[in-house]
Backbone as JSON, one array per atom type, in Angstrom:
{
  "sequence": "XXXXXXXXXXXXXXXXXXXXXXXXXXXXXXXXXXXXXXXXXXXXXXXXXXXXXXXXXXXXXXXXXXXXXXXXXXXXXXXXXXXXXXXXXXXXXXXXXXXXXXXXXXXXXXXXXXXXXXXXXXXXXXXXXXXXXXXXXXXXXXXXXXXXXXXXXXXXXXXXXXXXXXXXXXXXXXXXXXXXXXXXXXXXXXXXXXXXXXXXXXXXXXXXXXXXXXXXXXXXXXXXXXXXXXXXXXXXXX",
  "N": [[123.48, -37.52, -100.52], [124.07, -41.5, -99.67], [122.64, -43.4, -100.88], [121.95, -46.65, -102.38], [123.96, -49.35, -103.03], [125.59, -52.22, -105.06], [128.26, -52.8, -105.37], [131.65, -52.59, -104.22], [132.66, -50.39, -102.03], [134.81, -47.25, -101.95], [135.47, -44.63, -100.45], [136.0, -41.41, -99.53], [137.82, -40.43, -96.41], [135.78, -39.18, -93.92], [136.66, -35.87, -92.16], [137.68, -35.63, -89.26], [137.18, -34.24, -85.97], [139.53, -32.45, -84.06], [140.23, -33.63, -81.37], [139.97, -36.27, -81.94], [141.59, -39.12, -83.26], [142.18, -41.29, -86.01], [142.96, -44.35, -86.48], [144.44, -47.97, -87.78], [143.38, -51.42, -87.24], [145.05, -54.22, -88.06], [143.82, -56.99, -90.0], [143.28, -60.38, -91.01], [141.84, -60.26, -93.52], [141.56, -57.82, -94.46], [142.08, -54.35, -92.97], [140.58, -52.78, -90.1], [138.69, -49.5, -89.26], [139.56, -47.63, -86.69], [138.82, -45.35, -84.23], [139.74, -43.06, -81.57], [140.07, -41.3, -78.67], [141.26, -39.69, -76.08], [142.67, -40.19, -72.81], [145.47, -42.79, -71.87], [144.45, -44.04, -69.34], [142.1, -44.52, -67.29], [140.09, -47.49, -67.22], [139.0, -48.11, -70.7], [136.61, -47.26, -72.51], [135.01, -48.97, -74.98], [133.39, -48.68, -77.88], [130.72, -50.17, -79.89], [129.11, -49.61, -83.08], [125.76, -49.84, -84.52], [123.64, -51.42, -87.29], [123.83, -49.58, -90.25], [125.67, -48.22, -89.86], [129.05, -46.51, -88.54], [131.99, -45.99, -86.7], [132.0, -43.51, -86.46], [129.45, -42.61, -85.49], [129.59, -42.45, -83.23], [131.15, -39.94, -82.71], [130.4, -37.53, -80.84], [129.96, -38.96, -78.22], [132.59, -40.02, -78.01], [134.15, -37.5, -77.55], [132.76, -36.33, -75.42], [133.05, -38.04, -73.04], [135.73, -38.6, -73.16], [136.82, -35.63, -72.77], [135.42, -34.57, -70.85], [135.15, -36.45, -68.83], [137.53, -37.54, -68.59], [138.21, -40.21, -69.69], [139.69, -42.74, -71.36], [138.66, -43.59, -74.92], [137.57, -45.69, -77.28], [136.25, -46.2, -80.7], [134.92, -48.67, -83.37], [134.61, -49.29, -86.84], [132.87, -51.61, -88.14], [133.66, -53.99, -90.61], [133.48, -52.84, -94.3], [132.01, -50.78, -93.59], [132.68, -47.0, -92.68], [135.97, -46.27, -92.92], [136.88, -48.7, -92.92], [138.13, -52.17, -94.39], [136.19, -53.64, -97.15], [134.31, -55.85, -98.04], [132.98, -56.35, -100.14], [129.53, -56.78, -101.67], [128.2, -59.36, -101.92], [129.41, -60.62, -100.2], [129.38, -59.29, -97.95], [126.53, -59.1, -97.39], [125.71, -61.93, -97.21], [126.56, -62.88, -94.89], [127.11, -64.99, -91.92], [125.4, -65.33, -88.63], [127.38, -66.51, -87.22], [130.26, -66.56, -88.46], [130.08, -63.52, -88.36], [130.25, -63.26, -85.73], [132.8, -64.24, -85.17], [134.32, -62.47, -86.63], [134.23, -60.29, -85.02], [135.12, -61.0, -82.66], [137.81, -61.08, -83.27], [138.15, -58.44, -83.45], [137.76, -57.62, -80.7], [138.68, -59.62, -79.07], [141.04, -59.11, -77.21], [143.96, -58.31, -74.7], [143.57, -56.43, -72.86], [140.88, -55.29, -70.86], [137.78, -54.06, -71.3], [135.21, -51.6, -71.18], [132.44, -52.52, -72.42], [130.48, -51.01, -74.98], [127.42, -51.26, -76.71], [125.32, -50.88, -79.66], [121.97, -51.26, -81.0], [122.12, -53.74, -83.57], [124.86, -54.74, -83.15], [124.8, -54.43, -80.7], [123.49, -56.65, -79.88], [124.85, -58.51, -80.99], [127.26, -58.37, -79.63], [126.63, -59.3, -77.06], [126.04, -61.84, -77.92], [128.45, -63.03, -78.51], [129.61, -62.56, -76.02], [128.34, -64.28, -74.52], [128.85, -66.88, -75.73], [131.49, -67.06, -74.4], [133.68, -66.23, -75.88], [135.15, -63.95, -75.25], [135.68, -61.32, -72.58], [134.58, -58.84, -70.43], [134.89, -55.83, -68.68], [132.62, -54.08, -68.19], [129.43, -53.31, -69.28], [127.37, -51.46, -71.64], [124.37, -51.3, -73.07], [122.79, -49.47, -75.61], [119.82, -49.05, -76.85], [120.18, -51.67, -77.89], [119.65, -54.87, -79.53], [117.1, -56.84, -78.01], [117.77, -59.71, -75.99], [115.51, -61.64, -76.17], [115.11, -61.19, -79.1], [114.58, -59.51, -82.24], [112.59, -59.27, -83.88], [109.73, -57.88, -83.44], [110.96, -55.06, -83.63], [111.31, -54.92, -86.39], [108.55, -55.57, -86.96], [107.03, -53.28, -86.27], [108.75, -51.46, -87.79], [107.43, -51.98, -90.41], [104.81, -50.65, -89.73], [105.43, -48.19, -90.01], [106.3, -47.65, -92.24], [104.76, -48.84, -94.76], [105.13, -49.5, -97.55], [107.83, -50.69, -97.46], [108.49, -53.48, -97.87], [107.62, -54.16, -100.53], [109.46, -52.08, -101.63], [111.69, -53.29, -101.55], [111.53, -55.3, -103.07], [111.52, -54.39, -105.64], [114.01, -53.11, -105.26], [115.55, -55.39, -105.41], [115.85, -56.79, -103.19], [117.58, -55.42, -101.49], [119.77, -54.93, -98.59], [119.84, -52.17, -98.03], [117.51, -50.67, -98.73], [115.47, -50.24, -97.29], [116.52, -47.44, -96.48], [117.04, -46.02, -98.23], [116.21, -43.18, -99.26], [116.77, -39.9, -98.16], [114.24, -39.01, -97.08], [113.16, -41.11, -96.05], [115.13, -41.94, -94.18], [115.02, -40.15, -92.21], [112.59, -40.68, -91.29], [112.84, -42.88, -90.02], [114.88, -42.68, -88.18], [114.31, -39.95, -86.8], [112.95, -37.26, -85.22], [109.71, -35.3, -86.46], [110.21, -32.49, -86.47], [112.98, -32.31, -86.56], [115.77, -30.94, -88.29], [115.74, -31.46, -91.81], [118.29, -30.76, -93.32], [120.29, -31.6, -91.43], [119.49, -34.26, -91.37], [120.43, -35.42, -93.57], [123.16, -34.85, -93.33], [123.76, -36.84, -91.59], [122.93, -39.19, -92.81], [124.91, -38.92, -94.74], [127.12, -40.16, -93.59], [126.34, -42.76, -93.63], [126.54, -46.54, -94.55], [126.66, -47.64, -98.09], [125.59, -50.07, -98.48], [124.71, -53.57, -96.98], [124.84, -55.81, -94.1], [122.45, -58.86, -94.08], [121.85, -61.34, -93.61], [123.02, -62.39, -90.84], [122.17, -60.26, -88.9], [119.37, -60.91, -89.05], [119.37, -63.28, -87.96], [119.06, -62.73, -85.47], [116.37, -62.35, -85.06], [114.68, -63.97, -83.59], [114.47, -65.35, -80.35], [117.95, -65.56, -78.92], [119.94, -65.97, -76.86], [121.08, -66.83, -73.72], [120.6, -64.22, -71.1], [121.91, -65.02, -68.36], [124.43, -66.51, -69.23], [125.45, -64.18, -70.45], [126.24, -62.33, -67.95], [128.14, -63.54, -66.49], [130.59, -63.23, -67.99], [131.22, -60.78, -67.54], [133.55, -59.13, -65.7], [133.36, -57.34, -63.57], [130.74, -57.6, -62.25], [128.21, -57.14, -60.25], [130.08, -55.61, -58.34]],
  "CA": [[122.84, -38.78, -100.08], [124.69, -42.36, -100.09], [121.64, -44.15, -101.75], [122.4, -47.96, -102.35], [125.14, -49.8, -104.03], [126.03, -53.32, -104.83], [129.64, -52.73, -105.61], [132.63, -52.11, -103.28], [132.96, -48.76, -101.89], [136.01, -46.67, -101.86], [134.63, -43.31, -99.95], [137.33, -40.81, -98.98], [137.4, -40.63, -95.12], [135.58, -37.83, -93.33], [137.25, -34.94, -91.42], [137.38, -35.68, -87.54], [137.49, -33.32, -84.91], [141.02, -32.45, -83.62], [140.56, -34.23, -80.65], [139.77, -37.66, -82.48], [142.8, -39.72, -84.12], [141.95, -42.54, -86.34], [143.89, -45.5, -87.05], [143.71, -49.2, -88.26], [143.53, -52.54, -87.18], [145.38, -54.93, -89.37], [143.17, -58.24, -90.13], [143.73, -61.08, -92.39], [141.4, -59.68, -94.65], [141.67, -56.06, -94.68], [142.02, -53.2, -91.8], [139.46, -51.72, -89.56], [138.91, -48.46, -88.9], [139.37, -47.42, -85.19], [138.74, -43.89, -83.46], [140.34, -42.9, -80.26], [140.18, -40.07, -77.96], [141.35, -39.1, -74.56], [144.3, -40.68, -71.85], [145.21, -44.19, -71.88], [143.91, -44.88, -68.55], [141.63, -45.78, -66.67], [139.29, -48.6, -67.94], [138.65, -47.52, -71.58], [135.01, -47.36, -73.25], [134.86, -49.52, -76.39], [132.07, -48.47, -78.46], [130.52, -50.85, -81.28], [127.99, -49.04, -83.79], [124.62, -50.93, -84.98], [123.59, -51.57, -88.46], [123.52, -48.71, -91.3], [126.43, -46.71, -89.04], [130.05, -46.7, -88.4], [132.6, -45.34, -85.88], [131.55, -41.94, -86.59], [128.03, -42.23, -84.89], [129.82, -42.25, -81.83], [131.99, -38.77, -82.24], [129.98, -36.89, -79.45], [130.43, -39.91, -77.05], [134.25, -39.7, -77.81], [134.52, -36.2, -77.31], [132.35, -36.08, -74.13], [133.67, -38.8, -72.26], [137.58, -38.47, -73.12], [137.34, -34.32, -72.77], [134.95, -34.17, -69.82], [135.83, -37.49, -67.74], [138.88, -38.55, -68.85], [138.21, -41.69, -69.72], [140.12, -42.82, -72.9], [137.6, -44.04, -75.92], [137.88, -46.33, -78.71], [134.99, -46.91, -81.37], [135.34, -49.36, -84.2], [133.9, -49.51, -87.74], [133.04, -52.87, -88.93], [134.04, -53.93, -92.11], [132.08, -52.17, -95.27], [131.69, -49.34, -92.98], [133.45, -46.04, -92.56], [137.2, -46.56, -93.42], [137.42, -50.34, -92.94], [137.91, -52.43, -95.69], [134.8, -53.51, -97.61], [134.06, -57.31, -98.66], [132.0, -56.61, -101.17], [128.19, -56.63, -101.63], [127.64, -60.49, -101.52], [130.27, -61.28, -98.87], [128.44, -58.89, -96.67], [125.04, -59.47, -97.42], [125.66, -63.54, -96.52], [127.19, -63.27, -93.62], [126.07, -65.36, -90.94], [126.02, -64.66, -87.36], [128.58, -67.01, -86.63], [131.13, -65.55, -88.94], [129.88, -62.01, -87.79], [130.75, -63.47, -84.02], [134.34, -64.87, -85.31], [135.06, -61.07, -86.91], [133.89, -59.49, -83.86], [135.99, -61.48, -81.79], [139.0, -60.55, -83.65], [138.38, -56.82, -82.95], [137.56, -57.63, -79.13], [139.53, -60.43, -78.21], [142.38, -58.52, -76.47], [144.32, -58.63, -73.17], [142.84, -55.03, -71.91], [139.66, -55.37, -70.66], [137.19, -52.67, -71.58], [133.92, -51.45, -70.76], [131.82, -52.56, -74.17], [129.07, -50.11, -75.35], [126.99, -51.93, -77.79], [123.81, -50.33, -79.96], [121.44, -51.82, -82.0], [122.4, -55.58, -84.1], [125.96, -55.11, -82.59], [124.44, -54.51, -79.27], [122.83, -58.11, -79.84], [126.0, -59.57, -81.39], [128.46, -58.44, -78.74], [125.97, -60.29, -76.14], [126.28, -63.08, -78.27], [129.78, -63.26, -78.19], [130.01, -62.91, -74.63], [127.44, -65.4, -74.01], [129.57, -67.92, -76.08], [132.8, -67.22, -73.96], [134.81, -65.6, -76.44], [135.57, -62.64, -74.75], [135.28, -60.83, -71.26], [134.94, -57.06, -70.3], [134.72, -54.97, -67.32], [131.64, -53.67, -67.95], [128.68, -53.42, -70.64], [126.37, -50.72, -71.83], [123.48, -51.46, -74.06], [122.38, -48.35, -76.08], [118.88, -49.25, -77.71], [120.19, -53.07, -78.16], [118.57, -55.85, -79.66], [117.26, -57.67, -76.87], [118.08, -61.2, -76.23], [114.43, -61.88, -77.03], [115.1, -61.09, -80.59], [114.51, -57.95, -82.92], [111.42, -59.44, -84.7], [109.01, -57.32, -82.86], [111.2, -53.97, -84.24], [110.61, -55.07, -87.75], [107.12, -55.71, -87.1], [107.27, -51.87, -85.82], [109.04, -50.64, -88.83], [106.36, -52.04, -91.5], [103.98, -49.76, -89.58], [105.89, -46.63, -89.95], [106.78, -47.82, -93.98], [103.8, -50.14, -95.2], [105.49, -49.94, -98.34], [108.8, -51.48, -97.02], [108.74, -54.93, -98.81], [107.56, -53.49, -101.8], [110.5, -51.39, -102.16], [112.57, -54.04, -101.12], [111.54, -55.91, -104.03], [112.21, -53.52, -106.47], [115.53, -52.89, -105.05], [116.35, -56.72, -105.63], [116.73, -57.36, -101.99], [119.34, -54.52, -100.93], [119.23, -54.39, -97.27], [119.44, -50.43, -97.81], [116.39, -50.27, -99.61], [114.49, -49.42, -96.2], [116.68, -46.26, -95.95], [117.24, -45.47, -99.8], [116.01, -41.67, -99.32], [116.64, -38.82, -97.11], [113.11, -39.01, -96.28], [113.14, -42.7, -95.05], [116.4, -42.06, -92.86], [114.38, -39.32, -91.4], [111.26, -41.26, -90.74], [113.41, -44.43, -89.07], [115.62, -41.9, -86.91], [114.46, -38.46, -86.31], [111.19, -36.68, -85.16], [109.21, -34.48, -87.37], [111.09, -31.18, -86.48], [114.46, -32.51, -86.96], [116.02, -30.42, -89.47], [116.12, -32.42, -92.9], [119.8, -30.86, -93.64], [120.74, -32.39, -90.4], [119.4, -35.8, -91.12], [121.41, -35.28, -94.75], [124.87, -34.91, -92.8], [124.12, -37.91, -90.89], [123.03, -39.97, -93.93], [126.18, -39.13, -95.76], [128.03, -40.95, -93.18], [125.82, -44.02, -93.76], [127.14, -47.1, -95.75], [125.71, -47.87, -99.28], [125.2, -51.72, -98.12], [124.6, -53.74, -95.13], [124.82, -57.46, -94.0], [121.2, -59.09, -94.16], [121.79, -62.67, -92.76], [123.21, -62.35, -89.55], [120.92, -59.36, -88.16], [118.1, -61.72, -89.24], [119.43, -64.71, -87.23], [118.47, -62.32, -84.17], [115.16, -61.97, -85.27], [114.05, -64.91, -82.54], [115.4, -65.4, -78.87], [119.27, -66.07, -79.22], [120.72, -66.0, -76.04], [120.88, -66.7, -71.93], [121.36, -63.57, -70.01], [122.62, -65.61, -67.37], [125.45, -66.52, -69.77], [126.24, -63.07, -70.73], [126.85, -62.18, -67.07], [129.55, -64.63, -66.2], [131.6, -62.92, -68.82], [131.61, -59.22, -67.0], [134.26, -59.31, -64.34], [133.09, -56.26, -62.7], [129.18, -57.57, -62.39], [128.1, -57.11, -58.72], [131.03, -55.06, -57.44]],
  "C": [[123.64, -40.17, -100.66], [124.23, -43.46, -101.27], [122.09, -45.6, -101.55], [123.67, -48.25, -103.37], [125.12, -51.34, -103.93], [127.29, -53.51, -105.53], [130.46, -52.16, -104.34], [132.59, -50.53, -103.07], [134.27, -48.23, -101.68], [135.78, -45.08, -101.48], [135.67, -42.83, -99.31], [136.98, -40.64, -97.41], [137.08, -38.99, -94.74], [136.27, -37.35, -92.19], [136.8, -35.49, -90.13], [137.87, -34.25, -86.84], [139.18, -33.18, -84.46], [141.37, -33.36, -82.33], [140.25, -36.06, -80.79], [141.02, -38.04, -83.42], [142.16, -41.27, -85.17], [143.4, -43.17, -86.84], [143.51, -46.69, -87.35], [143.97, -50.23, -87.67], [143.49, -53.35, -88.06], [144.3, -56.19, -88.91], [143.54, -59.02, -91.33], [143.06, -60.78, -93.33], [141.05, -58.63, -95.54], [141.92, -55.37, -93.08], [140.73, -52.64, -91.44], [139.66, -50.93, -89.15], [138.7, -48.43, -87.23], [139.62, -45.8, -84.72], [139.0, -43.99, -82.43], [140.26, -41.53, -80.07], [140.38, -40.35, -76.53], [142.92, -39.7, -74.25], [144.17, -42.07, -72.26], [145.16, -44.84, -70.65], [142.75, -43.98, -68.35], [140.96, -46.81, -67.81], [138.83, -47.62, -69.11], [137.11, -47.87, -72.01], [135.13, -48.09, -74.85], [133.57, -49.57, -76.98], [131.71, -49.21, -79.82], [129.12, -50.08, -82.0], [126.94, -50.07, -83.72], [124.47, -50.66, -86.27], [123.61, -50.29, -89.26], [124.34, -47.84, -90.74], [127.84, -47.24, -89.07], [130.77, -46.16, -87.18], [132.1, -43.93, -85.7], [130.26, -41.5, -85.95], [128.66, -41.88, -83.54], [131.05, -40.97, -81.31], [131.28, -37.96, -80.79], [130.21, -37.57, -78.37], [131.8, -39.76, -77.09], [134.75, -38.41, -77.01], [134.12, -35.78, -75.69], [133.02, -36.67, -73.15], [135.2, -38.73, -71.85], [137.75, -36.93, -72.39], [136.7, -34.22, -70.97], [134.96, -35.2, -68.36], [136.83, -37.78, -67.76], [139.2, -39.85, -68.9], [138.67, -41.87, -71.45], [138.75, -43.87, -73.81], [137.99, -44.45, -76.97], [136.31, -46.36, -79.61], [135.72, -47.62, -82.74], [134.34, -49.39, -85.35], [133.81, -50.87, -88.22], [133.42, -52.86, -90.38], [132.87, -53.83, -92.99], [131.58, -51.13, -94.76], [132.98, -48.08, -92.97], [134.9, -46.25, -93.55], [137.56, -47.72, -93.42], [137.25, -51.09, -93.99], [136.42, -52.94, -96.15], [135.06, -55.08, -98.25], [133.39, -57.86, -99.74], [130.51, -56.78, -101.19], [128.16, -58.1, -100.89], [128.23, -61.19, -100.45], [129.66, -60.41, -97.55], [127.62, -58.89, -96.37], [125.16, -60.73, -96.96], [126.17, -63.84, -95.62], [126.73, -63.65, -92.52], [126.48, -65.19, -89.49], [127.16, -65.43, -86.92], [129.92, -66.64, -86.92], [131.22, -64.23, -88.82], [130.65, -62.09, -86.01], [132.57, -63.68, -84.36], [135.09, -63.23, -85.77], [135.12, -60.39, -85.76], [134.83, -59.75, -82.49], [137.52, -61.27, -81.84], [139.48, -59.32, -83.19], [138.54, -56.61, -81.26], [138.33, -58.35, -78.32], [141.12, -60.0, -78.16], [142.59, -58.62, -75.08], [143.47, -57.25, -72.25], [141.62, -55.49, -72.02], [138.88, -54.02, -70.82], [136.07, -52.77, -71.1], [133.1, -51.35, -72.01], [130.5, -51.31, -73.88], [128.65, -50.77, -76.76], [125.75, -50.76, -78.27], [123.55, -51.06, -81.05], [121.71, -53.42, -82.47], [123.61, -55.7, -83.19], [125.7, -55.03, -81.08], [124.17, -55.75, -78.89], [124.33, -58.68, -80.15], [126.86, -59.59, -80.05], [128.06, -59.26, -77.4], [126.47, -61.7, -76.62], [127.62, -63.78, -78.21], [130.42, -63.36, -76.82], [129.53, -63.87, -74.01], [128.22, -66.87, -74.59], [130.82, -68.06, -75.16], [133.77, -66.73, -74.32], [135.54, -64.65, -75.96], [134.91, -62.24, -73.46], [135.6, -59.29, -71.32], [134.48, -57.24, -69.06], [133.35, -54.55, -67.06], [130.69, -53.6, -69.35], [127.53, -52.8, -70.63], [125.6, -51.15, -72.86], [122.66, -50.11, -74.09], [121.28, -48.74, -77.12], [119.52, -50.89, -78.66], [119.65, -53.8, -78.63], [118.6, -56.62, -78.69], [117.36, -59.29, -76.78], [116.88, -62.02, -76.4], [114.32, -61.84, -78.23], [114.15, -59.78, -81.12], [113.12, -58.39, -83.57], [110.15, -58.28, -84.4], [109.38, -55.45, -83.48], [110.87, -54.13, -85.59], [109.16, -54.83, -88.23], [106.64, -54.02, -87.14], [107.42, -51.29, -86.93], [107.96, -50.86, -89.89], [105.36, -51.21, -91.03], [104.23, -48.59, -89.93], [106.31, -46.66, -91.66], [105.78, -48.71, -94.35], [104.42, -50.56, -96.64], [107.15, -50.49, -98.46], [109.41, -52.48, -98.02], [108.49, -54.61, -100.08], [108.51, -53.33, -102.53], [111.53, -52.35, -102.12], [112.83, -55.4, -102.38], [111.95, -55.5, -105.57], [113.33, -53.24, -106.58], [116.37, -54.29, -105.34], [116.91, -57.1, -104.1], [117.65, -56.68, -101.23], [118.66, -54.31, -99.94], [119.17, -52.91, -96.98], [118.48, -50.27, -98.18], [115.71, -49.65, -98.24], [115.46, -47.7, -96.04], [117.38, -45.61, -97.1], [117.11, -43.92, -99.89], [116.41, -41.03, -98.42], [115.45, -38.85, -96.27], [112.83, -40.21, -95.58], [114.02, -42.51, -93.88], [115.29, -41.27, -91.9], [113.18, -39.89, -90.66], [111.55, -42.46, -89.73], [113.84, -43.64, -87.96], [115.36, -40.84, -86.48], [112.75, -38.06, -86.22], [110.84, -35.66, -86.28], [110.13, -32.91, -87.71], [112.55, -31.06, -86.62], [114.98, -31.95, -88.11], [116.37, -31.2, -90.88], [117.59, -31.94, -93.5], [120.41, -31.66, -92.61], [120.77, -34.16, -90.7], [120.33, -36.1, -92.5], [122.58, -35.64, -94.39], [124.6, -36.49, -92.49], [123.98, -39.07, -92.07], [124.12, -40.04, -95.12], [127.14, -39.66, -94.74], [127.69, -42.85, -93.18], [126.45, -44.92, -94.94], [126.2, -47.38, -96.76], [125.28, -49.58, -99.39], [125.25, -52.05, -96.79], [124.78, -55.29, -95.24], [123.38, -57.75, -94.04], [121.54, -60.51, -93.28], [122.21, -62.76, -91.11], [122.54, -61.2, -88.55], [119.59, -60.13, -87.99], [118.32, -62.84, -88.44], [119.28, -64.38, -85.77], [117.52, -62.07, -84.03], [114.07, -62.72, -83.97], [114.84, -64.74, -81.31], [116.58, -66.11, -79.37], [120.0, -66.39, -78.16], [120.24, -66.18, -74.49], [121.33, -65.37, -71.55], [122.24, -63.62, -68.99], [124.22, -66.1, -67.79], [126.38, -65.41, -69.6], [126.9, -62.38, -69.28], [128.03, -62.49, -66.46], [130.62, -63.82, -66.73], [131.8, -61.34, -68.41], [132.13, -59.36, -65.61], [133.95, -58.23, -63.12], [131.46, -56.45, -61.96], [129.02, -57.62, -60.92], [129.04, -56.58, -57.8], [131.11, -53.68, -57.34]]
}
């Protein structure tokens, strides 16, 4: 169980399947983990994980599309997740959405157009990036992504499945991972009752011990116009 932490993390890399390779994207502040599977053509799928995750959450997708569909696949770990550089608790906690957008643009701002797959908060951030005109993609897939109307109702729903969440956050001094600070809480949030607890523990071991707070809350209310997103998808309507 990763628990929660107020300090920088230096976890050993989790072993990957033989079909997946790990590399690093150099950046001005530190490297970002990049997982790759498949050939170099055709249009690659670029997977962006959500909060409390890393590139590892996409392993099954990378293997399926690269081996069964012969599609090149990439999955990136945001800073502070997986084997990417860790900025430390305070810098991670207080990152604003504009700064998160800039960091995401450093990863996605490449010449080769990809089909972008976004999940949860980063699914919302990816559309925010597109709407601002910073990047262009060939296709966009949203898997359980934060809607443009805002994520507020999701947090309201979380309160109903975990009424002690705010009390627990006070006890944990406002730590963002307080909502998922035990295996039982992780299972309640992400799994059904029949899902084996040992499998939940395996998933939990891949989770970071800290998380951003300000920029996800920046998407709690409506934050973009869908029409602006569509203009940045080059294959839209074809």
